[in-house]
Short mmCIF file of C-alpha atoms and ligand atoms in Angstrom, two decimals:
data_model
loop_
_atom_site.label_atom_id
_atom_site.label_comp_id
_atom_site.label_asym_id
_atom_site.label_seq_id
_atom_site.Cartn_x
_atom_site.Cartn_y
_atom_site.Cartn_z
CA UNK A 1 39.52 234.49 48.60
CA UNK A 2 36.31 233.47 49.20
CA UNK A 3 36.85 232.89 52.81
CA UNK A 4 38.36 236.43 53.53
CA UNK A 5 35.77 238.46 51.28
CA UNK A 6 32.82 236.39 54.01
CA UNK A 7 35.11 237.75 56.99
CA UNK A 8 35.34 240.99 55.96
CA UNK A 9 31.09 241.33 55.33
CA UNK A 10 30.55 240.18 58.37
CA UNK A 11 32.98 241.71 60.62
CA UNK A 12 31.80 245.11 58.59
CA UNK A 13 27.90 244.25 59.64
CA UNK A 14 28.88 243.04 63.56
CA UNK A 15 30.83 246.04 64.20
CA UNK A 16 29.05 249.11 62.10
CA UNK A 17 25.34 247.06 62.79
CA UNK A 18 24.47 247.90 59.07
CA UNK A 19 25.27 245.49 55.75
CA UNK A 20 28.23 247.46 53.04
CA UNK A 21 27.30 248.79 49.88
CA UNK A 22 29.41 246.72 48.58
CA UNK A 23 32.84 245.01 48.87
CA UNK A 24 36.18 246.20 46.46
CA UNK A 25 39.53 244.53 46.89
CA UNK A 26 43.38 245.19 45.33
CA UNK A 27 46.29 243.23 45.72
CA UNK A 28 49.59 244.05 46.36
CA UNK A 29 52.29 243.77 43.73
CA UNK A 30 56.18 242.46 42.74
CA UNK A 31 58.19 244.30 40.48
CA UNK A 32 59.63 242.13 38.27
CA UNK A 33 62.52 244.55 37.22
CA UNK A 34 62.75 248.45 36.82
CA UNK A 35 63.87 249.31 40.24
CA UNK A 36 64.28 252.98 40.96
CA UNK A 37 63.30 254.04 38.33
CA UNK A 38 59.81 254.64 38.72
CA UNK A 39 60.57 258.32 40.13
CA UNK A 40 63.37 259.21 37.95
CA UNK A 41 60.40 259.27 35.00
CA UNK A 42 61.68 256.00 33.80
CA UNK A 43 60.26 252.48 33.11
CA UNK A 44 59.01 249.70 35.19
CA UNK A 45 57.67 246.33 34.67
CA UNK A 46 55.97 244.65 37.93
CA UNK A 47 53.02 242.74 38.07
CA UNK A 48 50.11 242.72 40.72
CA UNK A 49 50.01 239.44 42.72
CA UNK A 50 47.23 237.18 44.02
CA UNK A 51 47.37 238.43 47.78
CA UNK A 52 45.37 241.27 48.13
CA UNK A 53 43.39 243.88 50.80
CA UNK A 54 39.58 243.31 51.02
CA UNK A 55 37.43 245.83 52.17
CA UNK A 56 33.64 246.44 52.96
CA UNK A 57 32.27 250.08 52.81
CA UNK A 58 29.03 251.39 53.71
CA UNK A 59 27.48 255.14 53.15
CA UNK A 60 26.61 256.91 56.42
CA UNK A 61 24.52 259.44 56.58
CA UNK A 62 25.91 261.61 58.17
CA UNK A 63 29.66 263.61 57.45
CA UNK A 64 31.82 261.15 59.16
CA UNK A 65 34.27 258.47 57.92
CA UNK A 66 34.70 255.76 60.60
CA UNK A 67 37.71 252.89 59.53
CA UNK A 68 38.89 249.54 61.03
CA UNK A 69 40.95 246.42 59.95
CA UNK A 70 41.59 243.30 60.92
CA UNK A 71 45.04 245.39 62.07
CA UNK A 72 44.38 247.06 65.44
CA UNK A 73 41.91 247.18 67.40
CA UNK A 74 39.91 250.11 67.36
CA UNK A 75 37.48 252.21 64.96
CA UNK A 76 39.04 255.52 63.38
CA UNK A 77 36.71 258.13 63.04
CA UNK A 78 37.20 261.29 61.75
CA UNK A 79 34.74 264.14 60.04
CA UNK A 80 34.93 265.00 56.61
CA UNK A 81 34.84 268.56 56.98
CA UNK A 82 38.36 270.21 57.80
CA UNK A 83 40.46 266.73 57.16
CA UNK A 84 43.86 267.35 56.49
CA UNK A 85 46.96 265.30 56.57
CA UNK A 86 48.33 266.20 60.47
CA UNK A 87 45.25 264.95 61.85
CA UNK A 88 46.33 261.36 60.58
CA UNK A 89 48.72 258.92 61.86
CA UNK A 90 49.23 254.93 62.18
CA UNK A 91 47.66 252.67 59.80
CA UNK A 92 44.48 254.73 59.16
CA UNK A 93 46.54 257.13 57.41
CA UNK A 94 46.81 255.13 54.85
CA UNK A 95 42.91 254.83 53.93
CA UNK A 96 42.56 258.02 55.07
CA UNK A 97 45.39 259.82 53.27
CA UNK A 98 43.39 258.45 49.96
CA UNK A 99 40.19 260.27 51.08
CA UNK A 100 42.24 263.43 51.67
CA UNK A 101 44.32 262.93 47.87
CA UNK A 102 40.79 262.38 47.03
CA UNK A 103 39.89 266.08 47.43
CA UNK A 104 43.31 267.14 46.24
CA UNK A 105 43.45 265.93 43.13
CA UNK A 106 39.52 267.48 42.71
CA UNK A 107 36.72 265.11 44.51
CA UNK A 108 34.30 267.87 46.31
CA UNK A 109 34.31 266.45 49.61
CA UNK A 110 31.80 269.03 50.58
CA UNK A 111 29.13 267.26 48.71
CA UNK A 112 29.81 263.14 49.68
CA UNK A 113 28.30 261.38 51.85
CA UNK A 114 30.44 259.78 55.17
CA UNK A 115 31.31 256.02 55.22
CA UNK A 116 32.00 252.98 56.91
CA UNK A 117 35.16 251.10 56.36
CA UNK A 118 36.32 247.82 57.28
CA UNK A 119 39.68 246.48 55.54
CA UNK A 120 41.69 243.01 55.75
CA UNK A 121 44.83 241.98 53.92
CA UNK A 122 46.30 238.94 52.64
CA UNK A 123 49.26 240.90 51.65
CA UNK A 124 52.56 240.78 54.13
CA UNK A 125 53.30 244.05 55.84
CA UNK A 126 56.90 244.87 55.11
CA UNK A 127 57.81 242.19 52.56
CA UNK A 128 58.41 244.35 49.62
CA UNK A 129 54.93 243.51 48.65
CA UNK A 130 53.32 246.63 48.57
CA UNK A 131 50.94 245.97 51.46
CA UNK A 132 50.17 249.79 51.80
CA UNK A 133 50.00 250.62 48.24
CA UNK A 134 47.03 247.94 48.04
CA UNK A 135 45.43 250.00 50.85
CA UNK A 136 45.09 252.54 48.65
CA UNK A 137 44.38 251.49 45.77
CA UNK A 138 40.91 249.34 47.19
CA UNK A 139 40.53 252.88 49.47
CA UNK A 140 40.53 254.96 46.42
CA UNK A 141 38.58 252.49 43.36
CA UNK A 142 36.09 251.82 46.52
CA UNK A 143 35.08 255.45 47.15
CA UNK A 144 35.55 256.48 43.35
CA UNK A 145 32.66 253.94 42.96
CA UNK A 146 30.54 254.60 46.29
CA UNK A 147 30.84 258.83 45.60
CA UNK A 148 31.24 258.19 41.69
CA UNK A 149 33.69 260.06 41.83
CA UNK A 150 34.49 259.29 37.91
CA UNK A 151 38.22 259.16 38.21
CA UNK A 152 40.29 256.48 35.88
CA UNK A 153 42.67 254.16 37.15
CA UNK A 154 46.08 256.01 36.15
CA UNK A 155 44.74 258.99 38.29
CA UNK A 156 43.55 256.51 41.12
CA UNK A 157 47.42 255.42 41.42
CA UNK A 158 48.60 259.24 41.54
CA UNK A 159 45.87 259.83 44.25
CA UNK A 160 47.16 256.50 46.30
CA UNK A 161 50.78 257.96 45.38
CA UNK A 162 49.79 261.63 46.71
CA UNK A 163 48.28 259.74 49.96
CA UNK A 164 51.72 257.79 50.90
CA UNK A 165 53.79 261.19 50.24
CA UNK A 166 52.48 263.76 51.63
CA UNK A 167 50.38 261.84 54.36
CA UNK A 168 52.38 258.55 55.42
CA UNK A 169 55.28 260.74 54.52
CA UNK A 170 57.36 258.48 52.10
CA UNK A 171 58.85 259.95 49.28
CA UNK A 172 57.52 256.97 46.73
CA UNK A 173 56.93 256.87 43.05
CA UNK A 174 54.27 255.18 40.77
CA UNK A 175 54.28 252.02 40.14
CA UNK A 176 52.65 250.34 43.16
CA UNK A 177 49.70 251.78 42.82
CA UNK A 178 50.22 251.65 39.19
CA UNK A 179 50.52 247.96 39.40
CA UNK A 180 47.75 247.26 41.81
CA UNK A 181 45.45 248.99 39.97
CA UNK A 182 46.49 248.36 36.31
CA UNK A 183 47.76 244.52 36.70
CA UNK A 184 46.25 241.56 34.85
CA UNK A 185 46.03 238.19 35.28
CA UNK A 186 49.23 236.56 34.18
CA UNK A 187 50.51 239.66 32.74
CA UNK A 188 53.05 242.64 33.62
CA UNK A 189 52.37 246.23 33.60
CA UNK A 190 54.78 247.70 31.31
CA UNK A 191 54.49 251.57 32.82
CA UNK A 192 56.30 254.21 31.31
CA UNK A 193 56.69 256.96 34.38
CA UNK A 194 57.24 259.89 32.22
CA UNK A 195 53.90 259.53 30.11
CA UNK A 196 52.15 257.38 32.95
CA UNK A 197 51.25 254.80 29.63
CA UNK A 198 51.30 251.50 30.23
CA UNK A 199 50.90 248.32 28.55
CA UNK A 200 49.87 244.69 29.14
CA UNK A 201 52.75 242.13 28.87
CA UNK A 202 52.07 238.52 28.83
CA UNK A 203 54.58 236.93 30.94
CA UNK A 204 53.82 233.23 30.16
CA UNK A 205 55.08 231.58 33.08
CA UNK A 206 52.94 228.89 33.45
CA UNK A 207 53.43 227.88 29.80
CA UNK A 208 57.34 227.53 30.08
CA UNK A 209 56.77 225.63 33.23
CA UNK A 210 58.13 228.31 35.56
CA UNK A 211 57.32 229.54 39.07
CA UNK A 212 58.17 233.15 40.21
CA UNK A 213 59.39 232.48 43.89
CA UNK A 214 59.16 235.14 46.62
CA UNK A 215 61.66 235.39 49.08
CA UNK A 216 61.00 237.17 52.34
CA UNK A 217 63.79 237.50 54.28
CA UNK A 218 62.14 239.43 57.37
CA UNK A 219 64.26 242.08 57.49
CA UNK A 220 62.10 244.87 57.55
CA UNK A 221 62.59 248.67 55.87
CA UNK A 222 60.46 251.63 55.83
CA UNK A 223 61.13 254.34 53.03
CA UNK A 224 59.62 257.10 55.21
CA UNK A 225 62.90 257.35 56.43
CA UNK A 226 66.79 256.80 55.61
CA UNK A 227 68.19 255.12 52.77
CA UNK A 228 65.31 255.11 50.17
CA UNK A 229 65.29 259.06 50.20
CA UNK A 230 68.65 259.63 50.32
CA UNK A 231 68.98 257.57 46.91
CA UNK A 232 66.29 259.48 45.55
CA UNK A 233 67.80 262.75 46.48
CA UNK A 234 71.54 261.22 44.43
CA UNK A 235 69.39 261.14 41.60
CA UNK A 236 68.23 264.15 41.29
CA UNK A 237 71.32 265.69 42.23
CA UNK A 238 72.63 263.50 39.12
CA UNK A 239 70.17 265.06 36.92
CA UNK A 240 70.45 268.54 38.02
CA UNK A 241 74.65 268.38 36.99
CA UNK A 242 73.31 267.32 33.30
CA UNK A 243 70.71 269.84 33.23
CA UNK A 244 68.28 267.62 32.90
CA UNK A 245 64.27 267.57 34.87
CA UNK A 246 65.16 263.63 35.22
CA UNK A 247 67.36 260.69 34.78
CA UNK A 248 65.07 259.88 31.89
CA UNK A 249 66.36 262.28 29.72
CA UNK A 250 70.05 260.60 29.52
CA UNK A 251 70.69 256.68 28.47
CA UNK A 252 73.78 254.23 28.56
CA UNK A 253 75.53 256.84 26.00
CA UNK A 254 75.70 259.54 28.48
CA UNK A 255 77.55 257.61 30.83
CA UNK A 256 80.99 258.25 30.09
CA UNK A 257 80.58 262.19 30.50
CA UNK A 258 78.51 260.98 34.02
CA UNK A 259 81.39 259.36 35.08
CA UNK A 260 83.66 262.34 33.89
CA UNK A 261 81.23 265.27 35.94
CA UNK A 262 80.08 263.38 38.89
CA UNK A 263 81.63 262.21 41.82
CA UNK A 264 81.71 258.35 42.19
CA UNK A 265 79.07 257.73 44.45
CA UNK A 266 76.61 259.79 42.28
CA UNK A 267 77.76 258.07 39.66
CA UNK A 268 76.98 254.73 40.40
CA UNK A 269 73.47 255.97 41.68
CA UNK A 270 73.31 257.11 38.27
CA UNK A 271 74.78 254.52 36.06
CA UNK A 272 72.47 252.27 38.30
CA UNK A 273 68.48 253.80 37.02
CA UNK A 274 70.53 254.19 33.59
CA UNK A 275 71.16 250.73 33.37
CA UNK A 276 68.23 249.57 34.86
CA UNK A 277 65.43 251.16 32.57
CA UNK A 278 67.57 249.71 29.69
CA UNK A 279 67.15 246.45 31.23
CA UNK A 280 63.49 247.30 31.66
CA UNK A 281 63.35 247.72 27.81
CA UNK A 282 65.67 244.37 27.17
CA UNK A 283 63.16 242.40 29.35
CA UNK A 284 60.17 243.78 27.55
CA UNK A 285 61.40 242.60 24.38
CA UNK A 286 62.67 239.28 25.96
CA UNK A 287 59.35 238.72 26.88
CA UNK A 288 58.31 239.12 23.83
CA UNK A 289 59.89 237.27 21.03
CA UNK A 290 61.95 234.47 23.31
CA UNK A 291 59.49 234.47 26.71
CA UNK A 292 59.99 234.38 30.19
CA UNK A 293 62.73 231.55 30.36
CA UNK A 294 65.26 234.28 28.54
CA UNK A 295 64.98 236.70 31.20
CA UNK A 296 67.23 235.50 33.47
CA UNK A 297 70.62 237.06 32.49
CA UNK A 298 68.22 240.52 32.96
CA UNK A 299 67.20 239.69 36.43
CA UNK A 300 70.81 238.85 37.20
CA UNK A 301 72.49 241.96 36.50
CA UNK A 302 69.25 243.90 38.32
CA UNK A 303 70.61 242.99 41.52
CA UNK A 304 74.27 243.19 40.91
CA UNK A 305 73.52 247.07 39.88
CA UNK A 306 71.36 247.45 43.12
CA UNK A 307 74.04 245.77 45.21
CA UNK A 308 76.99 247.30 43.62
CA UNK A 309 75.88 250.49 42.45
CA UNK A 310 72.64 251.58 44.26
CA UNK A 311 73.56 250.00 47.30
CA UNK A 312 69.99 248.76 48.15
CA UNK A 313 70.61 245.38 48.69
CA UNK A 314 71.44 244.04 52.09
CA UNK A 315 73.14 240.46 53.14
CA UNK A 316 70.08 238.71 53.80
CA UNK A 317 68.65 239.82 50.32
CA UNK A 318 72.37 238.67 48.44
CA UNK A 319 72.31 235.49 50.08
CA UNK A 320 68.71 234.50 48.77
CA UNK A 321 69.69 235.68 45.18
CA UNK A 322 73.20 233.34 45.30
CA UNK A 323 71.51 230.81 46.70
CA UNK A 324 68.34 231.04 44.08
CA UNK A 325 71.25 231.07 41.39
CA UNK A 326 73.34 228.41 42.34
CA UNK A 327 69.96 226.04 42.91
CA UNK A 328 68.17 226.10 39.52
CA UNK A 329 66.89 229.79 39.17
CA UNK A 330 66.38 230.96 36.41
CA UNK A 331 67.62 234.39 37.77
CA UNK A 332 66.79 236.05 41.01
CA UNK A 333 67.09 239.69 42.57
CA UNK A 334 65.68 241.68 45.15
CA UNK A 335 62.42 243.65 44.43
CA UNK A 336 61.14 246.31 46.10
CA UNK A 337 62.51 249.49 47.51
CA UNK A 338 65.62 247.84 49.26
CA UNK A 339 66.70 247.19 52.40
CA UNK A 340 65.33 244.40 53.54
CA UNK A 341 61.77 242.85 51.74
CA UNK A 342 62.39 239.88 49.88
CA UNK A 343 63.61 238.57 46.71
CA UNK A 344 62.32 237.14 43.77
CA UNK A 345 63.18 233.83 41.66
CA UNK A 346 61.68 232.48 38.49
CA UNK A 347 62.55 229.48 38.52
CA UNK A 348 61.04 225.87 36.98
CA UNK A 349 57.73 224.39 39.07
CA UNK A 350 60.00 221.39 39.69
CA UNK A 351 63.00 223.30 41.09
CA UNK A 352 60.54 225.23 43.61
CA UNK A 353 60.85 222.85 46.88
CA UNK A 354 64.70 222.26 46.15
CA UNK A 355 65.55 226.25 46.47
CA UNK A 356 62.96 226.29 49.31
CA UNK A 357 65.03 223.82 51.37
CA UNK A 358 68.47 225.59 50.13
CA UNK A 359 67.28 229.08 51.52
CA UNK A 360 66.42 227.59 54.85
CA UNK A 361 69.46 225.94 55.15
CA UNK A 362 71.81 228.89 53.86
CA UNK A 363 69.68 231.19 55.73
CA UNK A 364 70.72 229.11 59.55
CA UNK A 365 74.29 228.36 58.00
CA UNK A 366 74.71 232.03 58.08
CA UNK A 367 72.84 233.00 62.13
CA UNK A 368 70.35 234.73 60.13
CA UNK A 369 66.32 234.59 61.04
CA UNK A 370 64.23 231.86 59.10
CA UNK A 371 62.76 233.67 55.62
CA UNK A 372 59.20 232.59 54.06
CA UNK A 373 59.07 231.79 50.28
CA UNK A 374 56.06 231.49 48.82
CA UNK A 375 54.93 231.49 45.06
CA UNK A 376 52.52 233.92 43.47
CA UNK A 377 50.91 234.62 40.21
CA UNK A 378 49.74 237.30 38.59
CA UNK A 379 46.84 238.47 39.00
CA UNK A 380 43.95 241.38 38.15
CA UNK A 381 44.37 244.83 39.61
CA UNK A 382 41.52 246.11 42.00
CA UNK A 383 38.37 245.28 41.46
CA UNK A 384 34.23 245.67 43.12
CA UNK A 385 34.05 242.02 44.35
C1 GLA B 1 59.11 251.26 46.59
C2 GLA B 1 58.34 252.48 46.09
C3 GLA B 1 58.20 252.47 44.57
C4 GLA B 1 59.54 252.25 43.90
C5 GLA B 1 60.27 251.06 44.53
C6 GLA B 1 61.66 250.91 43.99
O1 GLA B 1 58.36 250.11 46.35
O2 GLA B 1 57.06 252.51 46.68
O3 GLA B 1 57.61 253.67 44.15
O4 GLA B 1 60.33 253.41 43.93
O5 GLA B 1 60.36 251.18 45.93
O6 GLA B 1 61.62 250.54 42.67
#
């Protein structure tokens, strides 16, 4: 970390020819289950990870907000005065979308000074990882500091969440931000979506002598468009035929009238987040009185419902979570929005090389491209470095 957070200052001072206030960082996260659910009002449990987005920022003085990453090159720089969301596209929308949900949500952007940004990220872009969502969240805990702003953390995520909707344009729930802001070291964030409450869950890995294995298969998604929307949109059609504001208001009992009013593909989409924030609950208490070494049934029968019944999953993603089974895992299933991204395994520390060398070789037995597994902890949500 060390080495990134030096990087960052000076690439900040060589370009801007002025030291930062200050540098903040946030790291992107991995659900560990409680997929889908997040915008159904229901409950999620992932954990922020120990790859994260550093950034330097500097007050101007002057009314304009200049950004640039280690991404592309070239400086973004835009005035404060009359920003809205059409004026922003590519990667800067992400930063900037936060300074924007800033105002919304009740900053006066009328009376802050401009800055200077400079971001860099240790978190893969399109793994599932929440690389943007940790844009956001260092954007918005950065500025809430440098403009004290006086915003808590649960309204930082919304503000991050507001930024990716309305401004990168994908129709996302809470938890990434959530998690990126909330996480703690080797801990879960136990988020309920209705409330927005969360709570701290030791996961104990380390103690029952377990690594939590990511699986990037390199088949990339975006859920600005396609698949992750048209799920959402099942959903709430689900909910609207029970009368219902979400799938939060029905559980496991409802299920047999579900199946009775909805047609089958609704259905599953249904019996799917129903399911799944049950599991949620089951892992919670897992966790609790047995630890992390009992969750793997849980894990399991997450991916079977998002391969079966959401229909999130794609080949790449089943063949890491058979293989992950069938070499020592504990249990395994995709994380993330779907589509491509990557998988996760908990799985013993001695097991870890073993189901490294299995996914390569399954991976080439099958033509597909070479994956990257990695292993990551958890870690604390944003912080001023
Ligand atoms: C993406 C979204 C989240 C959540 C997950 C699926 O990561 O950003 O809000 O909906 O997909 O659980």
């Amino acid at each position: 970390m060390s080495d990134i957070r030096d990087e960052v200052f000076a690439a900040f001072t060589s370009l801007y020819g002025h030291e930062p206030n200050g540098l903040w960082s946030a790291p992107g996260r991995v659900n560990l289950i409680g997929e889908h659910t997040d915008y159904n009002e229901g409950f999620v449990l992932p954990f922020a990870i120990n790859l994260r987005t550093v950034l330097a920022l500097g007050t101007r003085d002057d009314r304009m907000i200049r950004v640039s990453s280690a991404f592309a090159d070239e400086v973004v720089e835009i005035a404060l005065d009359g920003l809205s969301p059409n004026q922003l596209s590519g990667w800067s929308a992400y930063p900037l979308g936060v300074v924007w949900a800033l105002g919304q949500f009740g900053a006066d952007l009328a009376a802050v000074p401009g800055v200077d940004i400079y971001l860099e990220s240790t978190v893969p872009v399109g793994a599932g990882l929440s690389s943007s969502a940790a844009i956001e969240s260092a954007v918005a805990l950065a500025l809430n500091d440098a403009w004290q702003l006086g915003f808590d953390r649960p309204t930082l995520a919304k503000v991050g969440q507001l930024a990716e909707n309305k401004v990168v344009g994908a129709p996302t729930g809470i938890m990434d931000q959530s998690a990126s802001l909330l996480g703690k070291r080797d801990a879960a964030v136990f988020l309920d979506c209705q409330s927005l409450e969360s709570q701290i869950i030791d996961l104990g890995f380390a103690e029952a002598g377990l690594e939590l294995l990511i699986i990037d298969t390199g088949v990339s998604h975006d859920h600005a468009t396609g698949g992750y929307a048209a799920r959402r949109a099942s959903c709430e059609a689900g909910a609207a035929a029970f009368g219902v504001p979400s799938l939060r208001h029905l559980s496991v009992d409802d299920l047999p009238r579900a199946r009775e009013i909805l047609d089958d593909e609704t259905f599953r989409r249904v019996r799917h987040v129903i399911t799944e924030n049950q599991r949620v609950l089951d892992t919670v208490r897992v966790l609790r009185e047995s630890g992390p070494s009992a969750i793997g049934d849980l894990l399991d029968a997450s991916h079977r419902s998002m391969r079966d019944d959401f229909e999130i999953s794609v080949p790449e993603l089943d063949l890491a979570v058979e293989t992950a089974q069938a070499n020592g895992a504990i249990g395994a299933r995709m994380t993330g929005g779907g589509f491509g991204g990557a998988a996760i395994a908990l799985i013993r520390s001695d097991d870890v090389s073993r189901l490294q060398v299995a996914i390569d070789g399954a991976f080439a037995e099958h033509g597909f491209g070479q994956p990257v597994s990695f292993v990551v902890n958890a870690s604390d949500g944003a912080i001023r470095e």
